[in-house]
Short mmCIF file of C-alpha atoms in Angstrom, two decimals:
data_model
loop_
_atom_site.label_atom_id
_atom_site.label_comp_id
_atom_site.label_asym_id
_atom_site.label_seq_id
_atom_site.Cartn_x
_atom_site.Cartn_y
_atom_site.Cartn_z
CA MET A 1307 -36.14 -19.52 -56.95
CA SER A 1308 -32.50 -19.15 -58.05
CA ASP A 1309 -31.37 -16.22 -60.14
CA LEU A 1310 -30.48 -16.78 -63.66
CA ASN A 1311 -26.80 -16.27 -64.46
CA VAL A 1312 -25.91 -15.10 -67.90
CA ILE A 1313 -22.15 -15.57 -68.62
CA ILE A 1314 -20.95 -13.75 -71.77
CA ALA A 1315 -17.42 -14.76 -72.91
CA ALA A 1316 -15.71 -12.12 -74.94
CA ASP A 1317 -13.69 -12.62 -78.19
CA ILE A 1318 -10.08 -11.68 -78.81
CA PHE A 1319 -10.73 -8.15 -78.21
CA GLY A 1320 -11.54 -8.66 -74.69
CA THR A 1321 -13.85 -6.50 -72.68
CA SER A 1322 -13.30 -3.41 -74.70
CA PRO A 1323 -15.80 -0.49 -74.34
CA GLU A 1324 -17.48 -1.67 -77.54
CA PHE A 1325 -17.95 -5.17 -76.14
CA LYS A 1326 -19.32 -3.78 -72.93
CA ALA A 1327 -21.82 -1.75 -74.92
CA LEU A 1328 -22.93 -4.99 -76.71
CA CYS A 1329 -23.39 -6.63 -73.37
CA GLN A 1330 -25.41 -3.73 -72.13
CA GLN A 1331 -27.72 -4.02 -75.10
CA ILE A 1332 -28.04 -7.74 -74.53
CA SER A 1333 -28.96 -7.12 -70.87
CA LEU A 1334 -32.17 -5.25 -71.86
CA ALA A 1335 -33.75 -8.63 -72.51
CA GLU A 1336 -37.23 -8.89 -70.88
CA VAL A 1337 -36.95 -11.14 -67.84
CA GLY A 1338 -39.50 -13.29 -66.13
CA SER A 1339 -39.99 -13.74 -62.37
CA ALA A 1340 -36.41 -14.65 -61.72
CA ALA A 1341 -33.62 -12.07 -61.48
CA THR A 1342 -30.94 -12.14 -64.02
CA ASN A 1343 -27.41 -11.64 -63.18
CA TYR A 1344 -24.91 -10.81 -65.99
CA HIS A 1345 -21.21 -11.83 -65.83
CA VAL A 1346 -18.95 -10.51 -68.62
CA VAL A 1347 -15.70 -12.64 -68.98
CA SER A 1348 -12.55 -11.50 -70.71
CA PRO A 1349 -9.75 -13.90 -71.84
CA TYR A 1350 -7.28 -11.43 -70.28
CA GLN A 1351 -6.36 -10.78 -66.63
CA THR A 1352 -5.86 -7.16 -67.66
CA GLN A 1353 -7.54 -5.61 -70.48
CA PRO A 1354 -4.85 -4.71 -73.17
CA ASP A 1355 -4.61 -1.15 -74.68
CA ASN A 1356 -6.40 -0.76 -77.99
CA PHE A 1357 -5.20 -3.44 -80.43
CA LEU A 1358 -3.82 -2.05 -83.74
CA SER A 1359 -5.87 -4.59 -85.77
CA GLU A 1360 -7.75 -7.92 -85.64
CA LYS A 1361 -4.62 -9.68 -86.54
CA HIS A 1362 -2.81 -8.06 -83.76
CA ALA A 1363 -5.48 -9.17 -81.32
CA TYR A 1364 -5.48 -12.61 -82.44
CA GLN A 1365 -1.76 -12.83 -82.18
CA TYR A 1366 -1.88 -11.37 -78.56
CA PHE A 1367 -4.58 -13.89 -77.65
CA THR A 1368 -2.72 -16.79 -79.07
CA GLU A 1369 0.63 -15.92 -77.31
CA HIS A 1370 -0.74 -14.94 -73.94
CA VAL A 1371 -3.93 -17.00 -73.39
CA GLY A 1372 -5.13 -19.68 -75.93
CA VAL A 1373 -8.46 -21.66 -75.94
CA GLU A 1374 -7.48 -24.15 -73.18
CA ALA A 1375 -6.52 -21.47 -70.79
CA TYR A 1376 -9.54 -19.41 -71.49
CA SER A 1377 -11.74 -22.53 -70.99
CA GLU A 1378 -10.35 -23.13 -67.52
CA LYS A 1379 -10.88 -19.58 -66.48
CA LEU A 1380 -14.54 -19.80 -67.71
CA LEU A 1381 -14.96 -23.16 -65.93
CA SER A 1382 -13.94 -21.46 -62.64
CA ILE A 1383 -16.47 -18.70 -63.19
CA ILE A 1384 -19.27 -21.10 -64.09
CA GLU A 1385 -18.61 -23.23 -61.06
CA ALA A 1386 -18.66 -20.23 -58.68
CA SER A 1387 -21.91 -18.98 -59.80
CA TYR A 1388 -24.86 -20.33 -57.83
CA GLY A 1389 -27.98 -21.28 -59.71
CA PRO A 1390 -29.02 -21.97 -63.45
CA LYS A 1391 -26.76 -20.52 -66.09
CA LEU A 1392 -26.86 -19.52 -69.73
CA LEU A 1393 -23.62 -19.23 -71.67
CA ILE A 1394 -23.08 -16.89 -74.57
CA GLY A 1395 -19.71 -16.76 -76.41
CA PHE A 1396 -18.19 -14.91 -79.21
CA SER A 1397 -15.41 -16.30 -81.48
CA VAL A 1398 -12.61 -17.64 -79.04
CA GLY A 1399 -15.21 -17.24 -76.25
CA GLY A 1400 -17.67 -19.58 -77.90
CA SER A 1401 -14.72 -22.07 -78.75
CA ALA A 1402 -13.85 -22.07 -74.99
CA ILE A 1403 -17.43 -22.75 -74.12
CA TRP A 1404 -17.59 -25.53 -76.57
CA ARG A 1405 -14.51 -27.11 -75.10
CA LEU A 1406 -16.33 -27.28 -71.76
CA THR A 1407 -19.69 -28.72 -73.06
CA PRO A 1408 -19.03 -32.26 -71.79
CA LYS A 1409 -18.82 -30.92 -68.29
CA LEU A 1410 -21.55 -28.17 -68.38
CA ALA A 1411 -24.68 -30.18 -67.43
CA SER A 1412 -23.16 -31.00 -64.01
CA SER A 1413 -22.29 -27.36 -63.50
CA GLY A 1414 -25.83 -26.11 -63.66
CA VAL A 1415 -25.70 -24.82 -67.24
CA ILE A 1416 -29.10 -25.01 -69.15
CA SER A 1417 -28.01 -23.82 -72.58
CA THR A 1418 -25.39 -22.18 -74.60
CA ILE A 1419 -25.10 -20.12 -77.75
CA CYS A 1420 -21.74 -19.66 -79.61
CA PHE A 1421 -21.19 -17.16 -82.57
CA TYR A 1422 -18.64 -17.65 -85.05
CA SER A 1423 -16.38 -20.01 -83.05
CA SER A 1424 -13.96 -21.01 -85.53
CA GLN A 1425 -11.77 -23.11 -83.30
CA ILE A 1426 -14.51 -25.64 -82.91
CA ARG A 1427 -13.30 -27.14 -86.16
CA HIS A 1428 -10.42 -28.62 -84.16
CA MET A 1429 -12.75 -30.13 -81.51
CA THR A 1430 -15.53 -31.61 -83.61
CA GLU A 1431 -15.17 -34.97 -81.60
CA ILE A 1432 -16.73 -33.39 -78.42
CA GLU A 1433 -20.18 -34.38 -77.58
CA THR A 1434 -22.11 -31.69 -75.50
CA THR A 1435 -24.20 -32.41 -72.38
CA VAL A 1436 -26.31 -29.37 -72.81
CA PRO A 1437 -28.34 -27.74 -75.74
CA CYS A 1438 -25.90 -25.66 -77.75
CA GLN A 1439 -26.77 -23.40 -80.55
CA LEU A 1440 -23.82 -22.70 -83.04
CA VAL A 1441 -24.26 -19.63 -85.22
CA LEU A 1442 -21.67 -19.97 -88.05
CA PRO A 1443 -20.63 -17.24 -90.35
CA ASN A 1444 -21.39 -17.08 -94.05
CA SER A 1445 -17.79 -18.10 -94.82
CA GLU A 1446 -14.28 -18.37 -93.40
CA GLU A 1447 -10.94 -17.50 -94.98
CA HIS A 1448 -9.08 -20.54 -93.65
CA PHE A 1449 -11.59 -23.32 -93.83
CA SER A 1450 -14.89 -24.53 -95.23
CA VAL A 1451 -17.95 -23.50 -92.96
CA ASN A 1452 -20.09 -25.82 -95.02
CA GLU A 1453 -17.74 -28.82 -93.94
CA LEU A 1454 -18.00 -27.77 -90.30
CA LYS A 1455 -21.70 -27.39 -90.46
CA ALA A 1456 -21.99 -30.87 -92.02
CA LYS A 1457 -19.93 -32.31 -89.08
CA MET A 1458 -21.93 -30.60 -86.38
CA GLN A 1459 -25.49 -30.56 -87.48
CA ASN A 1460 -26.13 -34.24 -86.67
CA LYS A 1461 -24.82 -34.20 -83.06
CA GLN A 1462 -27.39 -34.56 -80.45
CA GLN A 1463 -28.37 -31.33 -78.56
CA VAL A 1464 -26.42 -29.21 -81.18
CA ASN A 1465 -28.53 -26.73 -83.39
CA VAL A 1466 -26.49 -25.29 -86.25
CA GLU A 1467 -27.32 -22.07 -88.04
CA GLN A 1468 -25.25 -20.57 -90.86
CA CYS A 1469 -26.05 -16.81 -91.07
CA CYS A 1470 -25.41 -14.49 -94.00
CA TYR A 1471 -22.87 -12.41 -91.94
CA GLN A 1472 -19.16 -12.77 -91.56
CA HIS A 1473 -17.08 -13.62 -88.44
CA GLY A 1474 -17.11 -10.67 -85.92
CA PHE A 1475 -20.40 -9.23 -87.32
CA LEU A 1476 -21.52 -8.40 -83.67
CA ASN A 1477 -18.21 -6.60 -82.66
CA LYS A 1478 -17.87 -2.97 -83.69
CA LEU A 1479 -14.10 -3.49 -83.52
CA SER A 1480 -14.14 -6.17 -86.24
CA ASN A 1481 -13.62 -5.38 -89.93
CA ASN A 1482 -16.86 -7.49 -90.51
CA TYR A 1483 -19.16 -5.59 -88.13
CA ASN A 1484 -22.65 -5.39 -89.60
CA GLN A 1485 -25.23 -3.15 -88.01
CA SER A 1486 -28.24 -4.78 -89.26
CA GLY A 1487 -26.83 -8.22 -88.46
CA ALA A 1488 -25.89 -7.06 -84.92
CA THR A 1489 -29.39 -5.62 -84.36
CA GLN A 1490 -30.96 -8.82 -85.51
CA TYR A 1491 -28.86 -11.26 -83.33
CA ILE A 1492 -28.84 -9.00 -80.24
CA ARG A 1493 -32.77 -9.48 -80.45
CA ASN A 1494 -32.31 -13.24 -80.89
CA ILE A 1495 -29.93 -13.37 -77.80
CA GLN A 1496 -32.42 -11.36 -75.74
CA LYS A 1497 -35.26 -13.84 -76.84
CA PHE A 1498 -32.93 -16.66 -75.85
CA ILE A 1499 -32.52 -15.16 -72.40
CA THR A 1500 -36.11 -14.36 -71.90
CA LYS A 1501 -37.16 -17.84 -72.95
CA ALA A 1502 -34.72 -19.42 -70.40
CA ASN A 1503 -35.98 -17.03 -67.61
CA LEU A 1504 -39.57 -18.05 -68.37
CA LEU A 1505 -38.81 -21.63 -67.91
CA LEU A 1506 -37.32 -21.16 -64.52
#
C-alpha cells in the first residue's frame, strides 16, 4: 500500500510561521492504515521577510512569481511524489492547482480542495480530470463571486461551496482571518484527508 501524499500550496504570504502552524493543525487528521506524508509548498524559493501588508505580499507574488510559474513548481513536486496525492491550496495556491487540473489524474492525484482561489475566474474554461472542491468566499472586492459560482457549479467533478467568510479567513496574517471559520474548515480539511486515507 502506498503512502498518501498531502500537498499543501501556500498563499501569497508563503510558508510563514502562521501558515506552518495552520499546516500543523491540518496534519492532526485521523488517518487510516496508510501513512500520510505532508508536503508544504511555497510560491517562493526563499521565504521573504515579513510582508508589510496583504497588498505588499500580493505585489511581491505578482512581480516575482505569478500563477503560471507557481503551477510549474507545484507540478514538479506532484510528479516527484510517489503514490496517491491530495492537493490543498489557499488563494494563489488553489489557483495554481486549478491551472493543473487537466493533468492531475495522470499524476496520481485523487482529489483537490481550493480555498478562495480568485484567479480561477480567469481560467473558467479549464475542465478538471479529478474531483475538485472550490470553497469560495462570501464576496470579493474586484469581481462577483456569484457569477464565478454560476460558471463553475455545472462543471463535471467540481463541487462549489460559497462560505460566509472572506478571502483569507484561514490565514492569521490576513485582514480577513476568522477564528471560528478557521476552526470549522480545518476540521473539514481533516475529514477530507481522513476520508481519502480510508479509501486507500
